Amino acid sequence: EAQVTQNPRYLITVTGKKLTVTCSQNMNHEYMSWYRQDPGLGLRQIYYSMNVEVTDKGDVPEGYKVSRKEKRNFPLILESPSPNQTSLYFCASRVLKGLSSSYEQYFGPGTRLTVT
Amino acid sequence: KQEVTQIPAALSVPEGENLVLNCSFTDSAIYNLQWFRQDPGKGLTSLLLIQSSQREQTSGRLNASLDKSSGRSTLYIAASQPGDSATYLCAVLGYQKVTFGTGTKLQVIP
């Protein structure tokens, strides 16, 4: 089954304790992206990756890091989490190029992060 | 910078009504536009995707249109049902970046 998986689904942590949220897709998609969703602000793009070893900032990259060492994985790293990073996080992937591709985005189930 | 606006922010209609949700964007250089629904506390469910070369897409009771020149997309829901109650989001996909609207919260009253 084609899917994007995220782990963990729920996480409560304390300020300053480094954490990683994993994202994996099994569709051989070139493009992967991270979003955060906050009430009243909608979904905002944090980072995206066009392919292995190619990453770039979205609209709200501060306080986050990413890496893309393999095509299927795109982890989100919070080196020193703060309470303002409490949010619902989504990972997504899509094809970047192809003759018949519709470039539809596929989303993971979300990770609810609370930083106290 | 792409900006995406969805109006109205909330909508309440009686069951059976046809309704239209709006999505407008400022930069017409888009790859495609995707509509999602989101139930409270849940993930995103893709409804329809319109490529930049298309003008509309249909799936069941849903029809989405795209007018790039005017920077608008509409999602038409026919014969609304209580199960349609959710937040509807549009996402504008550029080659690199993706911009979401803040959504329209729909309530269909039985």
Coordinates of N, CA, C and O in Angstrom, one line a residue, chain B residues 20-79:
Chain B
V20 N -20.8 26.2 -2.4 CA -19.5 26.6 -3.0 C -18.5 27.1 -2.0 O -18.8 28.0 -1.3
L21 N -17.3 26.5 -2.0 CA -16.2 27.0 -1.2 C -15.2 27.7 -2.2 O -14.9 27.2 -3.3
N22 N -14.6 28.8 -1.7 CA -13.8 29.6 -2.5 C -12.3 29.6 -2.1 O -12.1 29.5 -0.8
C23 N -11.4 29.6 -3.0 CA -10.0 29.7 -2.7 C -9.4 30.6 -3.7 O -9.6 30.5 -4.9
S24 N -8.7 31.7 -3.2 CA -8.0 32.6 -4.1 C -6.5 32.7 -3.8 O -6.1 32.5 -2.7
F25 N -5.7 32.9 -4.8 CA -4.3 32.9 -4.7 C -3.7 34.1 -5.5 O -4.3 34.6 -6.4
T26 N -2.6 34.6 -5.0 CA -2.0 35.8 -5.6 C -1.1 35.6 -6.8 O -0.9 36.5 -7.6
D27 N -0.4 34.5 -6.8 CA 0.6 34.2 -7.9 C 0.0 33.1 -8.8 O -0.1 32.0 -8.4
S28 N -0.2 33.5 -10.1 CA -0.8 32.5 -11.0 C 0.2 31.5 -11.5 O -0.2 30.5 -12.2
A29 N 1.5 31.6 -11.2 CA 2.5 30.6 -11.7 C 2.4 29.4 -10.8 O 3.3 29.2 -10.0
I30 N 1.4 28.6 -11.0 CA 1.3 27.4 -10.1 C 1.4 26.1 -10.9 O 1.2 26.1 -12.1
Y31 N 1.8 25.0 -10.2 CA 1.8 23.7 -10.9 C 0.4 23.1 -10.9 O -0.1 22.6 -11.9
N32 N -0.2 23.1 -9.7 CA -1.6 22.6 -9.6 C -2.1 23.0 -8.3 O -1.5 23.7 -7.5
L33 N -3.4 22.7 -8.1 CA -4.1 23.1 -6.9 C -4.8 21.8 -6.3 O -5.5 21.1 -7.1
Q34 N -4.7 21.6 -5.0 CA -5.3 20.4 -4.4 C -6.2 20.8 -3.3 O -5.9 21.6 -2.5
W35 N -7.4 20.1 -3.3 CA -8.4 20.3 -2.2 C -8.3 19.1 -1.3 O -8.3 18.0 -1.7
F36 N -8.4 19.5 0.0 CA -8.4 18.5 1.1 C -9.6 18.7 2.0 O -10.1 19.8 2.1
R37 N -9.9 17.6 2.7 CA -10.8 17.8 3.9 C -10.0 17.3 5.1 O -9.2 16.4 5.0
Q38 N -10.4 17.9 6.2 CA -9.7 17.5 7.5 C -10.8 17.5 8.6 O -11.5 18.5 8.8
D39 N -10.9 16.3 9.2 CA -11.8 16.2 10.3 C -11.1 16.6 11.6 O -9.9 16.5 11.6
P40 N -11.8 17.0 12.6 CA -11.2 17.6 13.8 C -10.1 16.6 14.4 O -10.4 15.4 14.6
G41 N -8.9 17.1 14.6 CA -7.8 16.4 15.2 C -7.3 15.3 14.3 O -6.5 14.5 14.7
K42 N -7.7 15.3 13.0 CA -7.3 14.2 12.1 C -6.3 14.7 11.0 O -6.0 15.9 11.0
G43 N -5.9 13.8 10.2 CA -5.1 14.1 9.1 C -5.8 14.7 7.9 O -7.0 15.0 8.0
L44 N -5.1 14.8 6.8 CA -5.7 15.4 5.6 C -6.1 14.3 4.6 O -5.3 13.3 4.3
T45 N -7.3 14.5 4.1 CA -7.8 13.5 3.0 C -7.9 14.3 1.7 O -8.5 15.3 1.6
S46 N -7.2 13.8 0.7 CA -7.2 14.5 -0.6 C -8.5 14.3 -1.3 O -9.0 13.1 -1.3
L47 N -9.1 15.3 -1.8 CA -10.4 15.3 -2.4 C -10.2 15.3 -4.0 O -10.7 14.5 -4.7
L48 N -9.6 16.4 -4.4 CA -9.4 16.6 -5.8 C -8.1 17.4 -6.1 O -7.7 18.2 -5.3
L49 N -7.5 17.1 -7.2 CA -6.3 17.8 -7.6 C -6.6 18.3 -9.1 O -7.0 17.5 -9.9
I50 N -6.3 19.6 -9.3 CA -6.5 20.1 -10.6 C -5.1 20.6 -11.1 O -4.4 21.4 -10.4
Q51 N -4.7 20.0 -12.2 CA -3.4 20.5 -12.8 C -3.6 21.8 -13.4 O -4.7 22.2 -13.8
S52 N -2.5 22.5 -13.6 CA -2.5 23.9 -14.0 C -3.1 24.1 -15.4 O -3.7 25.1 -15.8
S53 N -3.0 23.0 -16.2 CA -3.6 23.0 -17.6 C -5.1 22.7 -17.6 O -5.7 22.8 -18.7
Q54 N -5.6 22.2 -16.5 CA -7.0 21.8 -16.5 C -7.9 23.0 -15.9 O -7.4 23.9 -15.3
R55 N -9.2 22.9 -16.2 CA -10.1 23.9 -15.7 C -11.0 23.3 -14.6 O -11.5 24.1 -13.8
E56 N -11.2 22.0 -14.6 CA -12.0 21.4 -13.5 C -11.8 19.9 -13.4 O -11.3 19.3 -14.3
Q57 N -12.2 19.4 -12.2 CA -12.1 18.0 -11.9 C -13.4 17.7 -11.1 O -13.9 18.5 -10.3
T58 N -13.8 16.4 -11.3 CA -15.0 16.0 -10.7 C -14.8 14.6 -10.0 O -14.1 13.8 -10.5
S59 N -15.4 14.5 -8.8 CA -15.4 13.2 -8.1 C -16.7 13.1 -7.3 O -16.8 13.8 -6.3
G60 N -17.6 12.3 -7.8 CA -18.8 12.1 -7.1 C -19.6 13.4 -7.0 O -19.9 14.0 -8.0
R61 N -19.9 13.8 -5.8 CA -20.7 15.0 -5.6 C -19.8 16.3 -5.6 O -20.3 17.4 -5.4
L62 N -18.5 16.1 -5.8 CA -17.6 17.2 -5.7 C -17.1 17.6 -7.1 O -16.9 16.8 -7.9
N63 N -17.0 18.9 -7.3 CA -16.5 19.5 -8.5 C -15.6 20.6 -8.2 O -16.0 21.6 -7.5
A64 N -14.4 20.6 -8.6 CA -13.5 21.7 -8.4 C -13.1 22.4 -9.7 O -12.9 21.7 -10.7
S65 N -13.1 23.7 -9.7 CA -12.7 24.4 -10.9 C -11.4 25.3 -10.6 O -11.1 25.6 -9.4
L66 N -10.7 25.6 -11.7 CA -9.5 26.4 -11.5 C -9.5 27.5 -12.6 O -9.7 27.2 -13.8
D67 N -9.3 28.7 -12.2 CA -9.1 29.8 -13.2 C -7.8 30.5 -12.8 O -7.8 31.4 -11.9
K68 N -6.7 30.1 -13.4 CA -5.4 30.6 -13.1 C -5.3 32.1 -13.3 O -4.7 32.8 -12.5
S69 N -5.9 32.6 -14.4 CA -5.8 34.0 -14.7 C -6.3 34.9 -13.7 O -5.8 36.0 -13.4
S70 N -7.4 34.5 -13.0 CA -8.0 35.3 -12.0 C -7.6 34.9 -10.6 O -8.0 35.5 -9.6
G71 N -6.8 33.8 -10.5 CA -6.3 33.4 -9.2 C -7.4 32.8 -8.3 O -7.4 33.1 -7.1
R72 N -8.2 32.0 -8.9 CA -9.3 31.5 -8.1 C -9.6 30.0 -8.4 O -9.4 29.5 -9.5
S73 N -10.0 29.3 -7.4 CA -10.5 28.0 -7.5 C -11.8 27.9 -6.6 O -11.9 28.5 -5.6
T74 N -12.7 27.1 -7.1 CA -13.9 26.8 -6.3 C -14.1 25.3 -6.1 O -13.8 24.5 -7.0
L75 N -14.7 25.0 -5.0 CA -15.1 23.6 -4.7 C -16.6 23.6 -4.5 O -17.1 24.2 -3.6
Y76 N -17.2 22.9 -5.4 CA -18.7 22.8 -5.4 C -19.1 21.4 -4.8 O -18.6 20.4 -5.2
I77 N -19.9 21.5 -3.8 CA -20.4 20.2 -3.2 C -21.9 20.2 -3.4 O -22.7 21.1 -3.0
A78 N -22.4 19.2 -4.1 CA -23.8 19.0 -4.4 C -24.5 18.2 -3.3 O -23.9 17.3 -2.7
A79 N -25.7 18.5 -3.1 CA -26.6 17.8 -2.1 C -25.8 17.4 -0.9 O -25.6 16.3 -0.5

